[in-house]
CSV table of C-alpha atoms and ligand atoms in Angstrom, one decimal:
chain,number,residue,atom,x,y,z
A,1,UNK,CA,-14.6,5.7,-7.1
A,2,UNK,CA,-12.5,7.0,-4.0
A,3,UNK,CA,-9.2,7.2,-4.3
A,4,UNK,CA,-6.9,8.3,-1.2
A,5,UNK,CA,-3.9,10.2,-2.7
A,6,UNK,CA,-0.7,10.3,-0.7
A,7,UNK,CA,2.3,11.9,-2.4
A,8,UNK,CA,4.6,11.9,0.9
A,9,UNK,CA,8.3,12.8,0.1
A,10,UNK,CA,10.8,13.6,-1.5
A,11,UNK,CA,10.0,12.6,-5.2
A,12,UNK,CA,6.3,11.9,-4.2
A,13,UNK,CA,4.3,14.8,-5.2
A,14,UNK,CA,6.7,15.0,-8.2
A,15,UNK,CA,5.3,11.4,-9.4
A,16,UNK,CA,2.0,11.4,-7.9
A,17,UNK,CA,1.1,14.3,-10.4
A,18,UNK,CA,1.9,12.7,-13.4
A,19,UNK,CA,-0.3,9.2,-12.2
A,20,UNK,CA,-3.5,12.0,-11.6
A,21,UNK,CA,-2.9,13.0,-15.0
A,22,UNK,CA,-3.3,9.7,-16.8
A,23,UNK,CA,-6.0,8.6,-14.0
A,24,UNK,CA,-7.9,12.0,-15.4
A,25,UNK,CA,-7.8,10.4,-18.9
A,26,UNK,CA,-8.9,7.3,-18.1
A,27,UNK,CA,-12.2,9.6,-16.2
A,28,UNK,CA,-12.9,10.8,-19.6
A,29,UNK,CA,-12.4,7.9,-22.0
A,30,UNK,CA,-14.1,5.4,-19.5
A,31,UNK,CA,-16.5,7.8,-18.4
A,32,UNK,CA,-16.4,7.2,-15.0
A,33,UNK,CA,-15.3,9.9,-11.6
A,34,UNK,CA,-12.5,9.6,-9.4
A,35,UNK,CA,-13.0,10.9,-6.4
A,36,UNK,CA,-9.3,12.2,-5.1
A,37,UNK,CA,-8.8,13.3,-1.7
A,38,UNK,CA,-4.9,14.0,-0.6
A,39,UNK,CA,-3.8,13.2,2.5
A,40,UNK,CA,-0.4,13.3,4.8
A,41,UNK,CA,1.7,10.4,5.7
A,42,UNK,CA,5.8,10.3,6.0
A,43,UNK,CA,8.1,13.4,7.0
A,44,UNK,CA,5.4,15.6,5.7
A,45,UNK,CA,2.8,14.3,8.0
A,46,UNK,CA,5.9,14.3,10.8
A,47,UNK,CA,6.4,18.3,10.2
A,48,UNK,CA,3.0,19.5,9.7
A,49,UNK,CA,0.7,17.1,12.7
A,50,UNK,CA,4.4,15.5,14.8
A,51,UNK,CA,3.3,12.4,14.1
A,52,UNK,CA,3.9,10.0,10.6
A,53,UNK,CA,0.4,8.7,10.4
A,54,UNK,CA,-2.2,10.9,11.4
A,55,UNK,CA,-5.8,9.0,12.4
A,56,UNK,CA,-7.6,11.2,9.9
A,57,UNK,CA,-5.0,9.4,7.3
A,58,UNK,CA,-6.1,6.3,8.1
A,59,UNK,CA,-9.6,6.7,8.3
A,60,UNK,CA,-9.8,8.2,4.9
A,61,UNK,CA,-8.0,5.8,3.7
A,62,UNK,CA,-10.0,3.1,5.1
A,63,UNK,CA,-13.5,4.7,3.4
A,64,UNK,CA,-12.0,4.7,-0.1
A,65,UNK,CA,-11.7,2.1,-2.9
A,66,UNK,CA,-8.2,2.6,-3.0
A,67,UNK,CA,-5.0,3.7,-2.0
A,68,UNK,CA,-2.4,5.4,-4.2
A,69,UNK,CA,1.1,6.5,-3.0
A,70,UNK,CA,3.9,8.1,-3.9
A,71,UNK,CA,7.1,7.4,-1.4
A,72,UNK,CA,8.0,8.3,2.2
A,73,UNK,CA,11.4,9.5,3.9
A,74,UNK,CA,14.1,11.5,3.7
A,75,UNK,CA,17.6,12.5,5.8
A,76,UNK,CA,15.8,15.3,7.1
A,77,UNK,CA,13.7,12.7,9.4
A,78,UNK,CA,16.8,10.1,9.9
A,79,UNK,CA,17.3,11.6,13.7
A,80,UNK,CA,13.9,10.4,15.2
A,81,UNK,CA,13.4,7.5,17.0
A,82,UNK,CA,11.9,4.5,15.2
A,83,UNK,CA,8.2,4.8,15.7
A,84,UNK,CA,8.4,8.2,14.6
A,85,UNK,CA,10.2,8.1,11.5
A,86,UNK,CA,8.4,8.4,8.3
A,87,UNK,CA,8.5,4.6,7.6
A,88,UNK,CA,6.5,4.1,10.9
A,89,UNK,CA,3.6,5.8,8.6
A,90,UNK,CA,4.3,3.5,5.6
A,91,UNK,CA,4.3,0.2,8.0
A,92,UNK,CA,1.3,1.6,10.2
A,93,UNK,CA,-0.8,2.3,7.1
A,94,UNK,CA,0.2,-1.6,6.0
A,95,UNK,CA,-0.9,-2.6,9.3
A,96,UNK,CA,-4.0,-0.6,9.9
A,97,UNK,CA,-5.2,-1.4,6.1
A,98,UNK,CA,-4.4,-4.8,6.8
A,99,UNK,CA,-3.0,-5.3,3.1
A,100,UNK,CA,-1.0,-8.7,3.9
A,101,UNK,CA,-0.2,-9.4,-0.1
A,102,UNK,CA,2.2,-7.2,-1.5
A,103,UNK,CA,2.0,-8.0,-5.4
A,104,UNK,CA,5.5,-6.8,-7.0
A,105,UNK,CA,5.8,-7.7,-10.8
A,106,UNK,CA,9.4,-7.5,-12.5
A,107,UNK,CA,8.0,-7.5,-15.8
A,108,UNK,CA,11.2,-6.3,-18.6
A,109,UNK,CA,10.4,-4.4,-21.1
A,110,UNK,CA,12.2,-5.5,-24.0
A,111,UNK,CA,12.7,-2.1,-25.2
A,112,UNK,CA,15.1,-1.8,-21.8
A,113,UNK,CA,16.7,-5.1,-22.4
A,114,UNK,CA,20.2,-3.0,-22.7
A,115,UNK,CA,19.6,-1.2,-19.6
A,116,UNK,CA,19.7,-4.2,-17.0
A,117,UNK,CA,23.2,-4.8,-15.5
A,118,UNK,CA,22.8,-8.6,-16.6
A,119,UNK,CA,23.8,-9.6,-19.8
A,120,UNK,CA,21.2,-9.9,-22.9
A,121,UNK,CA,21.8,-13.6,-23.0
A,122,UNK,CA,20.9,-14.4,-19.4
A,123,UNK,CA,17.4,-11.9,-20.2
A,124,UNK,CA,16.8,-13.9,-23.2
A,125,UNK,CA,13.3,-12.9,-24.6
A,126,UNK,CA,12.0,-11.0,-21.5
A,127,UNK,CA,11.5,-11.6,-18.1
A,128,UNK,CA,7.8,-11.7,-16.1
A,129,UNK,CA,8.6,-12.4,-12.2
A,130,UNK,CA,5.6,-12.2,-9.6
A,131,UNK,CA,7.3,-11.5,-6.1
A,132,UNK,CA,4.7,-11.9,-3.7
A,133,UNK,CA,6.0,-10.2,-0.3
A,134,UNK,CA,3.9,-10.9,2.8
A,135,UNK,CA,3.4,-7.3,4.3
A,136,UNK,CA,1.9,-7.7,8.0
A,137,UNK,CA,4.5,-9.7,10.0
A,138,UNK,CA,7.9,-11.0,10.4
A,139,UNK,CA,10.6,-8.8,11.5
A,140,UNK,CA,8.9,-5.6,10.6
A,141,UNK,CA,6.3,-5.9,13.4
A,142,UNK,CA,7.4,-8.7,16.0
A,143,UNK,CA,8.3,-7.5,18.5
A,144,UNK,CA,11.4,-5.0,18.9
A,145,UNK,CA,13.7,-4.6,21.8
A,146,UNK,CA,16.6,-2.5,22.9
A,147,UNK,CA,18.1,-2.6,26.4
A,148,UNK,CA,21.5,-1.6,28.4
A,149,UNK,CA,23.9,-4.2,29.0
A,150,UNK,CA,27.0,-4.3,31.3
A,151,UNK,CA,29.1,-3.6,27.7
A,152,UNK,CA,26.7,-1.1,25.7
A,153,UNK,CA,23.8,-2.2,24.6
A,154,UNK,CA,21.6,-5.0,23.1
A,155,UNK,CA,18.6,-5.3,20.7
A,156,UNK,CA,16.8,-7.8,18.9
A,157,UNK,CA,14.0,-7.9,16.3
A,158,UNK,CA,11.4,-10.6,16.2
A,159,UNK,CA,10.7,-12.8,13.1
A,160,UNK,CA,7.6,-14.5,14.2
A,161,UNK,CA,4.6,-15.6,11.6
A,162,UNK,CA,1.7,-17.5,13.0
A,163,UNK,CA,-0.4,-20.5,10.7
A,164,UNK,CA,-3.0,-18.1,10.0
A,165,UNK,CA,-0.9,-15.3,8.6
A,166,UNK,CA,0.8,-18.0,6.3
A,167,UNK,CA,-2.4,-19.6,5.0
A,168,UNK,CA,-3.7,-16.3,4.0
A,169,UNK,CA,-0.9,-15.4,2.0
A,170,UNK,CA,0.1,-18.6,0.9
A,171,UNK,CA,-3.5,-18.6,-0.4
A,172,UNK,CA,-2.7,-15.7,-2.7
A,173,UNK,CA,0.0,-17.0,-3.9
A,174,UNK,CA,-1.0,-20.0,-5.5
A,175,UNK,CA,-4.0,-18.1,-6.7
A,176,UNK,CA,-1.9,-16.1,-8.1
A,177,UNK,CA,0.3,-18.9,-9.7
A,178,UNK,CA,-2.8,-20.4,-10.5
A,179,UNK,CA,-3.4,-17.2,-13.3
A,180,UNK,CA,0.2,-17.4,-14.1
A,181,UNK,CA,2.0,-20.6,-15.1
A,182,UNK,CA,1.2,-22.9,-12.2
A,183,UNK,CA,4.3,-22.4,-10.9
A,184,UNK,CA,5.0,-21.1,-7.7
A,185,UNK,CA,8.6,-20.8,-5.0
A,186,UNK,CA,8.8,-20.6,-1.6
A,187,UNK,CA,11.8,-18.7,-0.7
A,188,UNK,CA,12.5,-18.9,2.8
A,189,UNK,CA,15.7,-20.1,5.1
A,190,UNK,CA,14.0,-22.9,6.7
A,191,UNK,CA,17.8,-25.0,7.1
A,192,UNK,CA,17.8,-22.0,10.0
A,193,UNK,CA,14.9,-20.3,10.8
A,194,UNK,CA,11.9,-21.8,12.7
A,195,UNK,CA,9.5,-19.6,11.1
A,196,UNK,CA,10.8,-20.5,7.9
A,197,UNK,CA,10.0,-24.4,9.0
A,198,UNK,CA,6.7,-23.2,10.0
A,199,UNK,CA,6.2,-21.4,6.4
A,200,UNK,CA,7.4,-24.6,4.7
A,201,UNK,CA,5.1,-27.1,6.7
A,202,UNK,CA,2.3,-24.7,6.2
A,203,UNK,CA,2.3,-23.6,2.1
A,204,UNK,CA,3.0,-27.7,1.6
A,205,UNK,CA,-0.8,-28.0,3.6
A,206,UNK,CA,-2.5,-25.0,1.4
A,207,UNK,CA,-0.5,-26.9,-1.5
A,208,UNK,CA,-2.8,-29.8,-1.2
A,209,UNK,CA,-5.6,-27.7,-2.6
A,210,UNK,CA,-3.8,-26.7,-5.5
A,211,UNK,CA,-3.1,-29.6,-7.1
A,212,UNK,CA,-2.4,-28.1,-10.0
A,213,UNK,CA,0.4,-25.4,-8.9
A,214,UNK,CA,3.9,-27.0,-9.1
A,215,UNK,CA,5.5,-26.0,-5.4
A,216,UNK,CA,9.2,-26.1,-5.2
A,217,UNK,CA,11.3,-24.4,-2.1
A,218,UNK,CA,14.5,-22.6,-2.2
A,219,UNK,CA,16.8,-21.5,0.7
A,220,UNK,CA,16.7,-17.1,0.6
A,221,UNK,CA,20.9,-17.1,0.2
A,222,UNK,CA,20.5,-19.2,-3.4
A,223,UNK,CA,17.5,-17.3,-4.2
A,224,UNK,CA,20.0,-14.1,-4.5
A,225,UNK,CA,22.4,-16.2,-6.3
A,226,UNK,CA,20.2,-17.5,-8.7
A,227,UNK,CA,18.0,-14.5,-9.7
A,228,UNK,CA,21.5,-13.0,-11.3
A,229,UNK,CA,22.5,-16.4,-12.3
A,230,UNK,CA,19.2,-17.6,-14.4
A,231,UNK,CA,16.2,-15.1,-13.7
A,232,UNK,CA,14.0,-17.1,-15.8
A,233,UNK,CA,13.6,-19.9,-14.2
A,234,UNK,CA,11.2,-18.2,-11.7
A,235,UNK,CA,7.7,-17.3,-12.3
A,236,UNK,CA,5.7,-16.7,-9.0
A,237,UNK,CA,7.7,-16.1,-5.5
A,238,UNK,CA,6.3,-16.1,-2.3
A,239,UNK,CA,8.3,-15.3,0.8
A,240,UNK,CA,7.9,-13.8,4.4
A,241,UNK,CA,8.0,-10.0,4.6
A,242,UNK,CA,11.8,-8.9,5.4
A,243,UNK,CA,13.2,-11.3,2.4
A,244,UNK,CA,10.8,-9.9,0.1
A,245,UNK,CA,12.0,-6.7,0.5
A,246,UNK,CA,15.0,-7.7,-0.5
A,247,UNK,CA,14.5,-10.3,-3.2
A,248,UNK,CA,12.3,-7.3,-5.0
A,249,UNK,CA,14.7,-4.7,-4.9
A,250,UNK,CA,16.9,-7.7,-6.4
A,251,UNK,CA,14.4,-8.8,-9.1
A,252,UNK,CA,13.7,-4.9,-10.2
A,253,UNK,CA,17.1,-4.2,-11.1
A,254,UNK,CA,16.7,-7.3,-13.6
A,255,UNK,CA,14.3,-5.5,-15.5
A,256,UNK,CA,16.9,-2.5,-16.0
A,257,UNK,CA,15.3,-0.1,-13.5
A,258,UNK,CA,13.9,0.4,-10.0
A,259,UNK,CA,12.1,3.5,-11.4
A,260,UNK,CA,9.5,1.2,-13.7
A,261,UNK,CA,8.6,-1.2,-11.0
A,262,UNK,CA,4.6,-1.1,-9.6
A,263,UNK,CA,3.3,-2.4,-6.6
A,264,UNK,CA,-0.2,-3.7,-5.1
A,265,UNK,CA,-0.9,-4.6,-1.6
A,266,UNK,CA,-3.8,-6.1,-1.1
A,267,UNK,CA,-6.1,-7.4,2.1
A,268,UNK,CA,-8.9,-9.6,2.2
A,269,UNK,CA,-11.4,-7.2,0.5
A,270,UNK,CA,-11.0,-4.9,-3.0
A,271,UNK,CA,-9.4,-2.3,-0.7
A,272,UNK,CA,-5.4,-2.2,-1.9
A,273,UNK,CA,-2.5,0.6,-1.8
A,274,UNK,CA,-1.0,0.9,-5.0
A,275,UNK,CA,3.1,2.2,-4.9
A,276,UNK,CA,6.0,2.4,-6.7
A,277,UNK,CA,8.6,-0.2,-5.2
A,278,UNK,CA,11.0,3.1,-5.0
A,279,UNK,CA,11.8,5.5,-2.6
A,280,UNK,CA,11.9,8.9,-2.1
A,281,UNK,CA,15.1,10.0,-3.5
A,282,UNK,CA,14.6,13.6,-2.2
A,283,UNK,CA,18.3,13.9,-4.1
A,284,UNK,CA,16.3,15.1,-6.9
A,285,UNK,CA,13.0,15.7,-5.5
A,286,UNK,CA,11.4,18.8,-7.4
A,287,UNK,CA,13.4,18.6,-10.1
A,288,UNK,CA,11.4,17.3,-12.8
A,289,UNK,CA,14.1,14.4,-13.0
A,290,UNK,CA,11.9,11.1,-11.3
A,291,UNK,CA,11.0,8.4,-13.7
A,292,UNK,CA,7.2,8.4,-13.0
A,293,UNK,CA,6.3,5.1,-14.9
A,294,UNK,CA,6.4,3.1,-12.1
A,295,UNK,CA,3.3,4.9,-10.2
A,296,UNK,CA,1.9,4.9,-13.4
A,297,UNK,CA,2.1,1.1,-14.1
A,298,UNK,CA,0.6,0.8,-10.0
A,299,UNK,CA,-2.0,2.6,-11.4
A,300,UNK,CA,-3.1,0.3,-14.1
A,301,UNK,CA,-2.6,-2.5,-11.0
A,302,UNK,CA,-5.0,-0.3,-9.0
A,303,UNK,CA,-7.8,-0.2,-11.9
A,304,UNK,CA,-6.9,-4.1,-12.0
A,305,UNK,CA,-7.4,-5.3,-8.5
A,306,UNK,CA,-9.5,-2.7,-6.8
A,307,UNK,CA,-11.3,-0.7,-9.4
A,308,UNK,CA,-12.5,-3.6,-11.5
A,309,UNK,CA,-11.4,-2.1,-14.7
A,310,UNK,CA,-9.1,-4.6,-16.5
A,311,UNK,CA,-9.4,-2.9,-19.9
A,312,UNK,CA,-7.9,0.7,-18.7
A,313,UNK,CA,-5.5,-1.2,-16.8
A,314,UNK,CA,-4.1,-3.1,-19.9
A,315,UNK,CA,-4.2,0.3,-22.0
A,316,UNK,CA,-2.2,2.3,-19.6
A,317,UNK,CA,0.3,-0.5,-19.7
A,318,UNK,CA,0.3,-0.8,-23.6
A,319,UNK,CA,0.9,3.3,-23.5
A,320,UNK,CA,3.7,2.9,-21.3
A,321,UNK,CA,5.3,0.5,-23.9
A,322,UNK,CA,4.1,2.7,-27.0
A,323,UNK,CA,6.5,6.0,-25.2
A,324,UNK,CA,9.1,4.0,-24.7
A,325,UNK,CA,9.0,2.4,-28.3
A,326,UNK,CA,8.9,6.2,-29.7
A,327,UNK,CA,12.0,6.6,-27.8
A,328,UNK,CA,11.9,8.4,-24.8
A,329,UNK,CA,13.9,8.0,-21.4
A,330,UNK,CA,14.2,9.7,-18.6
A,331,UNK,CA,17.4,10.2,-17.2
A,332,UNK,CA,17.9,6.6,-15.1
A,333,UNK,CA,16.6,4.2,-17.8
A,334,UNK,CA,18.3,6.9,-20.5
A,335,UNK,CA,20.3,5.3,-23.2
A,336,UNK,CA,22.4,6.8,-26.4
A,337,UNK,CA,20.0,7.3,-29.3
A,338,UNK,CA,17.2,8.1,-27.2
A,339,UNK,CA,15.2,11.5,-26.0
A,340,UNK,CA,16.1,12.6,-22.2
A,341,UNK,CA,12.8,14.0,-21.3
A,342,UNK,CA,11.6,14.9,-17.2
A,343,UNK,CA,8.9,13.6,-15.2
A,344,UNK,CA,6.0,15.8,-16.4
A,345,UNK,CA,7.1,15.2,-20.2
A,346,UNK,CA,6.9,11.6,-19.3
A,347,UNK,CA,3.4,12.0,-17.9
A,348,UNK,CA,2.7,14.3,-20.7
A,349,UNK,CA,3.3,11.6,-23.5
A,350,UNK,CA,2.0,8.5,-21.6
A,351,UNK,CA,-1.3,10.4,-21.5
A,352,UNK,CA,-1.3,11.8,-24.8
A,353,UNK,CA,-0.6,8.1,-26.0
A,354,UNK,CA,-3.6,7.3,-23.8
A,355,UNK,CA,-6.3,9.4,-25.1
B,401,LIG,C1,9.6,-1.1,0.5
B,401,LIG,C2,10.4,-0.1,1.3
B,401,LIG,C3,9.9,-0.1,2.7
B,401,LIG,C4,10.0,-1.5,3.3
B,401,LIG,C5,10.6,0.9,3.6
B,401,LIG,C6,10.5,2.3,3.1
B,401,LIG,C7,10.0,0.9,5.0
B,401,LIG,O1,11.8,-0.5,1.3
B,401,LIG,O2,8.4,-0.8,0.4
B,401,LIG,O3,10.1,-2.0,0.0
B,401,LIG,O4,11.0,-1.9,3.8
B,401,LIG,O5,9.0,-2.2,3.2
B,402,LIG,MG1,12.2,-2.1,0.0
């Protein structure tokens, strides 16, 4: 199996190391070959070809199985102009790879109950949230303009989502739900937005095929509220590409941290890019002080939806909970009582739990 490696920035390589190590136990126990090959996207990519997403990126990318990333950016890169920054690599690679689903669980693990900002009582026994981002329009890519004006300037950015990119990820979605609990929310500002109209009159047509999912609709403003105000009573969200974003950095922090959230992003075929929802925070990259278990727990969603390897997928997941169990932290899920360890000691452990 091919998998395109892509530490990028920052705390990338730092994280990305640890996920190869469990990846190489999985090699042995499953006896099966991963074939790694690294490639450049981000600021790296920026200093070393000028440009964020070299072709050669993509096109290796595009002949593997899957994708695994670390994160992209950093200050050092702020001063370009937008299509060269290293997010232009992140939302090219989206683009290019067509991966239009972007799968973000915010599962707790009860062991970090104490560690969310919310109160125990409003977590009750746990929390298991399916965000499910649309990742190849909107905002992101319509179309972006800045000109001069007799006072300084103006610029707008397009939120524009045609039926067909709706029905495709609309169709995930209740899939998705469909696994889940039959329950599904469309998030979306549709009292405002005619794209959020056109969402709404669209999922209520894929609906029709589902007659089993339970649909229900909330405006994106009480969809903040109510994610602090009573998490659980949401199951699977679907939403359009720019509130996703949001809404998932939201729903992580329920679960105590941003470091132990996963990602998938998936396409049409088994071709997906697996990522931490975090950034780069080159404020401690290289310093052995990153929470790796959220690349980790992408990879057990890489062996799930691309590599066809459910079993490794749940085991990695049951080691995560078994380190955490035995106590340790790193520093931003770190509480009194337990062992401060660093990235690679966190690697270390989840792939000696493995074995
Ligand atoms: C994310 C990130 C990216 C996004 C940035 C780095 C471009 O915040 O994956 O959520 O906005 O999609
Ligand atoms: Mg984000």
């Amino acid at each position: 199996m091919k998998i395109a490696l892509i530490p990028g920035d920052g705390i990338g390589p730092d994280i990305i190391e640890q996920a190869v190590k469990v990846l190489k136990v999985i090699e042995k126990k499953y006896n099966c070959k991963f074939e790694f090959t690294e490639v450049l996207m981000g600021g790296v990519a920026i200093d070393a070809t000028g440009v964020p997403l070299p072709e050669e990126t993509i096109k290796i990318c595009k002949e593997s199985d899957a994708v695994l990333l670390g994160a992209v950016g950093g200050e050092k890169w702020d001063v370009l102009p937008g299509h060269l920054r290293p997010e232009a690599g992140l939302l090219g690679m989206r683009k290019a790879l067509e991966v239009f689903a972007n799968l973000r669980p915010a599962i707790m693990f009860p062991q970090l109950k104490s560690a969310s900002t919310l109160k125990e009582e409003v977590l009750g026994d746990g929390l298991d949230i399916m965000v499910i981002r649309e990742l190849n329009g909107g905002a992101y890519f319509g179309e972006k303009v800045r000109i001069d004006t007799e006072d300084g300037q103006k610029a707008w950015d397009t939120m524009a989502y045609s039926t067909s990119e709706i029905v495709r990820i609309a169709k995930v979605a209740f899939e998705t739900a469909k696994k889940r609990d039959n329950k599904l929310t469309l998030i979306d500002k549709a009292n405002v937005l005619e794209s959020s109209r056109l969402w709404r009159e669209t999922v209520k047509k894929v609906a029709l095929d589902y007659p089993e999912v339970e649909l229900n609709f909330m405006y994106v403003d009480n969809a903040a509220m109510q994610l602090i105000r009573n998490p659980r009573q949401f199951s699977t969200i679907v939403t359009e590409n720019l509130f996703g974003d949001i809404l998932s950095d939201e729903a992580s922090m329920l679960t105590g941290s941003l470091g132990m959230l996963p990602s998938a992003s998936l396409g049409s075929g088994k071709l997906g890019v697996y990522e931490p929802i975090h950034g780069s925070a080159p404020d401690i990259a290289g310093q052995d002080k990153a929470n790796p278990i959220a690349t980790i727990m992408s990879v057990a969603m890489m062996l799930r939806y691309s590599l066809d390897m459910e079993d490794a997928a749940k085991e990695i997941e049951a080691a995560v909970s078994k380190v955490l169990d035995m106590g340790y932290r790193t520093g931003d899920i770190m509480q009194t009582g337990m062992t401060l360890v660093g990235t690679k000691k966190m690697g270390d452990l989840i792939a000696e739990t493995l074995k």
